[in-house]
mmCIF file with all atom_site columns, C-alpha atoms in Angstrom:
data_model
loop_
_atom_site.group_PDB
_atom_site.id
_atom_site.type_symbol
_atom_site.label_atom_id
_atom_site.label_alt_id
_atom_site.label_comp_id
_atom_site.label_asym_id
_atom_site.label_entity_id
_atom_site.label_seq_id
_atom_site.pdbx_PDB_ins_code
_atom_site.Cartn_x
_atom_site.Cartn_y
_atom_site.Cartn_z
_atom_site.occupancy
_atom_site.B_iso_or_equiv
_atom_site.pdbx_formal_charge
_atom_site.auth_seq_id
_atom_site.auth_comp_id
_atom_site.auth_asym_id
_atom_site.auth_atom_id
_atom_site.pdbx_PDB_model_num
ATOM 1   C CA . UNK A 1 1   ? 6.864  -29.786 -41.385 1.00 39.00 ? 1   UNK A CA 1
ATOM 2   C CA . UNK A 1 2   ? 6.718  -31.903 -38.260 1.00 46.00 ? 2   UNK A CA 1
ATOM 3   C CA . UNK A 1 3   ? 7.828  -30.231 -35.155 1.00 54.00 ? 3   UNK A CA 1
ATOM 4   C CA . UNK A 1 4   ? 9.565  -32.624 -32.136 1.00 61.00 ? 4   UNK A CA 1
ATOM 5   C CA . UNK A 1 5   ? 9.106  -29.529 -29.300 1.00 67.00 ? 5   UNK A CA 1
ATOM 6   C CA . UNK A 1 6   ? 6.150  -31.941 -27.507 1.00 72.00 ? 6   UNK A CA 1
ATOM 7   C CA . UNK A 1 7   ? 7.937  -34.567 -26.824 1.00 79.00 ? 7   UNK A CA 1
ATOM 8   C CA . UNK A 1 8   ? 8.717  -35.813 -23.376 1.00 80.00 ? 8   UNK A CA 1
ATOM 9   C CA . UNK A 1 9   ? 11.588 -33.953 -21.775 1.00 79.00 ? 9   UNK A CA 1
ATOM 10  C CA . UNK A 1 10  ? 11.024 -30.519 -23.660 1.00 85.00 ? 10  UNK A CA 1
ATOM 11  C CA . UNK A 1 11  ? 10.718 -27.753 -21.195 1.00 85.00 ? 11  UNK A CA 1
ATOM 12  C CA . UNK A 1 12  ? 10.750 -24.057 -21.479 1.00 86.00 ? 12  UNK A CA 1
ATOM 13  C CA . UNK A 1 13  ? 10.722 -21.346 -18.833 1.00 92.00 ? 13  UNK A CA 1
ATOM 14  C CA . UNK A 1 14  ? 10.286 -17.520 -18.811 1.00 93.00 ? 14  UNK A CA 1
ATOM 15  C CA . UNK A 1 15  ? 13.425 -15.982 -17.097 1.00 94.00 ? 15  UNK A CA 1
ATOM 16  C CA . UNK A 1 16  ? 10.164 -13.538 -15.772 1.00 93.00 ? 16  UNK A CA 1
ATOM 17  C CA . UNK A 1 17  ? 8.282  -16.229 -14.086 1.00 94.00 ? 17  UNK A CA 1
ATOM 18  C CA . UNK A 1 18  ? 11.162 -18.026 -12.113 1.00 95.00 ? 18  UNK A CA 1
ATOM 19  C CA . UNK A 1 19  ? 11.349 -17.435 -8.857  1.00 96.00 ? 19  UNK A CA 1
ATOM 20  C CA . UNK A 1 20  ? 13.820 -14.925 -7.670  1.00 97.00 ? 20  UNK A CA 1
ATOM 21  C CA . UNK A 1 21  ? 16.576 -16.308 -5.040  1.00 97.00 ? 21  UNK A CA 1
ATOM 22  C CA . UNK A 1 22  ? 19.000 -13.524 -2.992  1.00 98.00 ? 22  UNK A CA 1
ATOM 23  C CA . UNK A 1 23  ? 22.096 -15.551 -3.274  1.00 97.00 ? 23  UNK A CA 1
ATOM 24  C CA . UNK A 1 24  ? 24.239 -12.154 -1.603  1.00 97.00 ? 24  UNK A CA 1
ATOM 25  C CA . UNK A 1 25  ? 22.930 -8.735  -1.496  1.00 97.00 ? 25  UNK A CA 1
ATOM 26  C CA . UNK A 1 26  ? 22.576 -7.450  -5.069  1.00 98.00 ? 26  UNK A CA 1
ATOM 27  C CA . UNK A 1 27  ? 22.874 -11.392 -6.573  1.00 98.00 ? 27  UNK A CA 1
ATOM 28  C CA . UNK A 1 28  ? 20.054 -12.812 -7.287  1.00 98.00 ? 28  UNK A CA 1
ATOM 29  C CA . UNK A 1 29  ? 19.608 -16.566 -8.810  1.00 98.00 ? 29  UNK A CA 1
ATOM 30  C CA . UNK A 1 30  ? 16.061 -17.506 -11.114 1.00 98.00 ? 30  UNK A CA 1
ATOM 31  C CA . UNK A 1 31  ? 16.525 -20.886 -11.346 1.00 97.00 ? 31  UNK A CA 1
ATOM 32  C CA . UNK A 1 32  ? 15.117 -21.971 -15.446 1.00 97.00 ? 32  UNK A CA 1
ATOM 33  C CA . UNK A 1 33  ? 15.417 -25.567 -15.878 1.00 95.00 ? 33  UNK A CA 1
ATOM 34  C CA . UNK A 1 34  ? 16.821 -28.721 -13.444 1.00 94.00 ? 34  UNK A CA 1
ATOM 35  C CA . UNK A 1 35  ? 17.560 -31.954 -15.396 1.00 92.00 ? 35  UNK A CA 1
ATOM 36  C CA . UNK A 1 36  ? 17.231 -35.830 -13.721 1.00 87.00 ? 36  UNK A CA 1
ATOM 37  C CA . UNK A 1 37  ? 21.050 -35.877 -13.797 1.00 89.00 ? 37  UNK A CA 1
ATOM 38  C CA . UNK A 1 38  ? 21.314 -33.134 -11.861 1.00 90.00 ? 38  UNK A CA 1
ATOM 39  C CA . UNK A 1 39  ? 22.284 -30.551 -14.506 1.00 95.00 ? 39  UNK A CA 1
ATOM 40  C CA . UNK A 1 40  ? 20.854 -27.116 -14.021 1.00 96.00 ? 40  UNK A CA 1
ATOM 41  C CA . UNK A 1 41  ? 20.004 -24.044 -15.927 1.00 97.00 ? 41  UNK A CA 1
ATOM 42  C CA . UNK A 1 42  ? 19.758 -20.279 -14.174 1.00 98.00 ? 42  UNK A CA 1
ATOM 43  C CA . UNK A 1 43  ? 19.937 -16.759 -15.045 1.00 98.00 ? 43  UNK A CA 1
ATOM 44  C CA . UNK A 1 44  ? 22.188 -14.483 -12.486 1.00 98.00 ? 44  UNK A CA 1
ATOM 45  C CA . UNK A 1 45  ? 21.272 -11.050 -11.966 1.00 98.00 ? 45  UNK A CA 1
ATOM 46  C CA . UNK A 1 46  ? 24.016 -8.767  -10.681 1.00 98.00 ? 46  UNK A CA 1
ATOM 47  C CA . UNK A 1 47  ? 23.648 -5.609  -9.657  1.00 98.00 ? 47  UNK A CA 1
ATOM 48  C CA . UNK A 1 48  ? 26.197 -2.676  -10.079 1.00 98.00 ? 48  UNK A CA 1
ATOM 49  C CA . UNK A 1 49  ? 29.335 -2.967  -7.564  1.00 98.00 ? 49  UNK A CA 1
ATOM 50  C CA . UNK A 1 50  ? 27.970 -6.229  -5.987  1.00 98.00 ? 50  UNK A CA 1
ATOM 51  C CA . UNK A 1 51  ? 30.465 -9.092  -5.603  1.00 97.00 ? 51  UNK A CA 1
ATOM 52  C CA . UNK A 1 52  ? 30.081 -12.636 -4.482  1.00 96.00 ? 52  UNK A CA 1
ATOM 53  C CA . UNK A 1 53  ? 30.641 -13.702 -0.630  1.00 96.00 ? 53  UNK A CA 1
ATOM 54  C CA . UNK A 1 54  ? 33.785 -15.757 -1.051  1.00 94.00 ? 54  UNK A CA 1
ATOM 55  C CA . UNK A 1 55  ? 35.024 -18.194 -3.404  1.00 94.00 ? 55  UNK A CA 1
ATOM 56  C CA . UNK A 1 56  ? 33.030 -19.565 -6.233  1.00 94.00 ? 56  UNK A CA 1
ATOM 57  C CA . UNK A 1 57  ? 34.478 -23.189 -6.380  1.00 94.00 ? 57  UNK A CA 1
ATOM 58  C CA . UNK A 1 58  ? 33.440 -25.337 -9.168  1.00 92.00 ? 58  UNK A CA 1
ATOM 59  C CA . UNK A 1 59  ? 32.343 -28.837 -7.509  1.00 91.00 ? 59  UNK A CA 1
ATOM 60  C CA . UNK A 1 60  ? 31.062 -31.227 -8.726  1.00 90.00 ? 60  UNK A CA 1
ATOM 61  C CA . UNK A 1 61  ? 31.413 -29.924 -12.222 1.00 92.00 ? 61  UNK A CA 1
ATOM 62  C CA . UNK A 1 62  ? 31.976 -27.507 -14.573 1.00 96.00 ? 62  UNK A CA 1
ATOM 63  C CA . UNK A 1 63  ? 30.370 -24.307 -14.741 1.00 96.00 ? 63  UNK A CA 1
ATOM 64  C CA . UNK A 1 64  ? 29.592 -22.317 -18.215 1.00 97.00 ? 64  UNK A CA 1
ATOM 65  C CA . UNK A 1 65  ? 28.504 -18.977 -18.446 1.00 98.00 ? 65  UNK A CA 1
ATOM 66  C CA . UNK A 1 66  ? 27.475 -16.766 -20.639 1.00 98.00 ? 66  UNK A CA 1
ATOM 67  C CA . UNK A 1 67  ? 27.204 -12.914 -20.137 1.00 98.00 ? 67  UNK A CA 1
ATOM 68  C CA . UNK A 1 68  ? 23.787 -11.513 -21.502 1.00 98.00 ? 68  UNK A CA 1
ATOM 69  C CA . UNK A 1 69  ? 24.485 -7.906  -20.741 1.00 98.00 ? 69  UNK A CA 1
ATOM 70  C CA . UNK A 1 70  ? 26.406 -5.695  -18.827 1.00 98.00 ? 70  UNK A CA 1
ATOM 71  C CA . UNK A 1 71  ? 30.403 -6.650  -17.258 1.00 98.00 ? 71  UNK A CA 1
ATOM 72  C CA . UNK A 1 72  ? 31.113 -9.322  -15.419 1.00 98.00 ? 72  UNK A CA 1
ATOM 73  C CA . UNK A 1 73  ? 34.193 -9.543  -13.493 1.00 98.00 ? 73  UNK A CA 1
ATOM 74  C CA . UNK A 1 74  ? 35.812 -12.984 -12.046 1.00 97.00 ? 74  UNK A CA 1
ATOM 75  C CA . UNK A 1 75  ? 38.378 -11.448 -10.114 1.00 95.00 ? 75  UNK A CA 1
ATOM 76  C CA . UNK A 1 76  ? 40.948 -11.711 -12.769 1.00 96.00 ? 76  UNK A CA 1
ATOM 77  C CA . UNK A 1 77  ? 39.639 -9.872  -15.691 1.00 97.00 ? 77  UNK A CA 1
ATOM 78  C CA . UNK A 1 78  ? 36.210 -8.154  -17.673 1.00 98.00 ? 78  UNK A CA 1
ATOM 79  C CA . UNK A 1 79  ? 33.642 -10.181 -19.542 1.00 98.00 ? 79  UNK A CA 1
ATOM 80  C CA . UNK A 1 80  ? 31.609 -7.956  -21.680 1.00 98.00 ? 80  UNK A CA 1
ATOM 81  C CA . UNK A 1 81  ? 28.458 -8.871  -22.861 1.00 98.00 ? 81  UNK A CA 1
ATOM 82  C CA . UNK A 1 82  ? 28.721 -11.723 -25.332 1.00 98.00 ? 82  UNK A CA 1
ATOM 83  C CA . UNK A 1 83  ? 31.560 -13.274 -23.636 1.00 98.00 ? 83  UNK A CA 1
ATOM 84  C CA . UNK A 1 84  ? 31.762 -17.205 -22.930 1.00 98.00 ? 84  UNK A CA 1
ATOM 85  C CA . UNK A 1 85  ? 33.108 -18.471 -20.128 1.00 98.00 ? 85  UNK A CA 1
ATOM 86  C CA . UNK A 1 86  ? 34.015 -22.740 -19.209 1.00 97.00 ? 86  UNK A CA 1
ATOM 87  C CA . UNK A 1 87  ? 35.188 -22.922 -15.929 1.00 96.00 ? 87  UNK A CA 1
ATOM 88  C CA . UNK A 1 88  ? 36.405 -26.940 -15.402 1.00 97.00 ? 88  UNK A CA 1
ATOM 89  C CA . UNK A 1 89  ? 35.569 -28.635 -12.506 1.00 95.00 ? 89  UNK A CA 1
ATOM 90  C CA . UNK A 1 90  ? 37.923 -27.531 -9.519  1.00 94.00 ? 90  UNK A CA 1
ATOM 91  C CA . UNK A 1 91  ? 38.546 -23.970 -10.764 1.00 96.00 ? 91  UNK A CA 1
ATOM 92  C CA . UNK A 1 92  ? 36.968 -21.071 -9.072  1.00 96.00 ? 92  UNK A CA 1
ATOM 93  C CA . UNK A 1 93  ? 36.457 -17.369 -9.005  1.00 96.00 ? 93  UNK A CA 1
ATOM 94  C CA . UNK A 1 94  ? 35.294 -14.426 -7.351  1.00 97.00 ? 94  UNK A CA 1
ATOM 95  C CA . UNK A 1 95  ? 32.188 -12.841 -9.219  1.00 97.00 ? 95  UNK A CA 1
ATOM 96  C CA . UNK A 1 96  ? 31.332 -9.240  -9.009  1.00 98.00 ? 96  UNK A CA 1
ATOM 97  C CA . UNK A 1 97  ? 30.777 -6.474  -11.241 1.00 98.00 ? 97  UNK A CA 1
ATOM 98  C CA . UNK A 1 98  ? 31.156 -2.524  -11.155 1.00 98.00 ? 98  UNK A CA 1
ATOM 99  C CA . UNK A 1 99  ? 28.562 -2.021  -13.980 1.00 97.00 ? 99  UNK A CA 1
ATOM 100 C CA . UNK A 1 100 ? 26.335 -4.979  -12.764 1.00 98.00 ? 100 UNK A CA 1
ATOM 101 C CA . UNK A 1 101 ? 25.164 -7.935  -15.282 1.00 98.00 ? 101 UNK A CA 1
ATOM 102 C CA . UNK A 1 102 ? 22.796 -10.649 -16.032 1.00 98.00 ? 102 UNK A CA 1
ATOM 103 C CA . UNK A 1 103 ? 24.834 -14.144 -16.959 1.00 98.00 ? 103 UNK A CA 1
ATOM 104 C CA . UNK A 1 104 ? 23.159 -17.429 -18.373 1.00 98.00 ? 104 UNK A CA 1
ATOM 105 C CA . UNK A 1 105 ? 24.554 -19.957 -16.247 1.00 98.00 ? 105 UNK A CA 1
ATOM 106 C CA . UNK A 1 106 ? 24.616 -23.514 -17.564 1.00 97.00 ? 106 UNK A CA 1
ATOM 107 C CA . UNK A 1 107 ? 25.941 -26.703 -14.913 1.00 96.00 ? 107 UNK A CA 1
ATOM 108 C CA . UNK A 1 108 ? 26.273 -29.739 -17.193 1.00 95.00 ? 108 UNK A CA 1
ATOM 109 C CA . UNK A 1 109 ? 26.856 -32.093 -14.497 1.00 89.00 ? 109 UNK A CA 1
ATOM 110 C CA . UNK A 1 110 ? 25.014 -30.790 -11.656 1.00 78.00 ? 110 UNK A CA 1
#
């Protein structure tokens, strides 16, 4: 069998490795992966009864997330773990949590 996983472009990243950015207290950003277009890859730690500073506006794209444990809240309603979420470009929220979560987030263009 002939694997493709060496060819140029292929990256991987240990969510333990990445550096650890305090976004707000009890939000914390470790950036995975940043392509030449400008399309990013992260993993968002929330802690219980944290909330984002503000509003979350989606600019210049689309955000996608998915929820890899715990509740996340956008303001609106609960994402349990498992949830997907595609937020278009222009839309926004308010993230928080009561339980606290971590969430794959995925910025296709940038």
């Amino acid at each position: 069998m002939t694997t493709e996983q060496n060819q140029p472009g292929y990256v991987w990243a240990d969510v333990q490795d990445a550096p650890v950015r305090e976004l707000f207290p009890g939000i914390r950003q470790r950036p995975l992966w940043r392509g030449d277009d400008g399309a990013s890859a992260q993993v968002l730690e929330m802690d219980p009864h944290s909330c984002w500073e503000g509003i979350d506006v989606h600019d210049p794209g689309p955000e996608e997330v998915f929820v890899v444990s715990g509740v996340f809240n956008d303001g609106a309603r609960d994402y349990p773990a498992g949830s997907f979420i595609h937020a278009p470009a222009g839309s926004w929220h308010v993230p928080q949590t009561e339980t606290g979560c971590t969430l794959f987030v995925f910025y296709p263009a940038g």
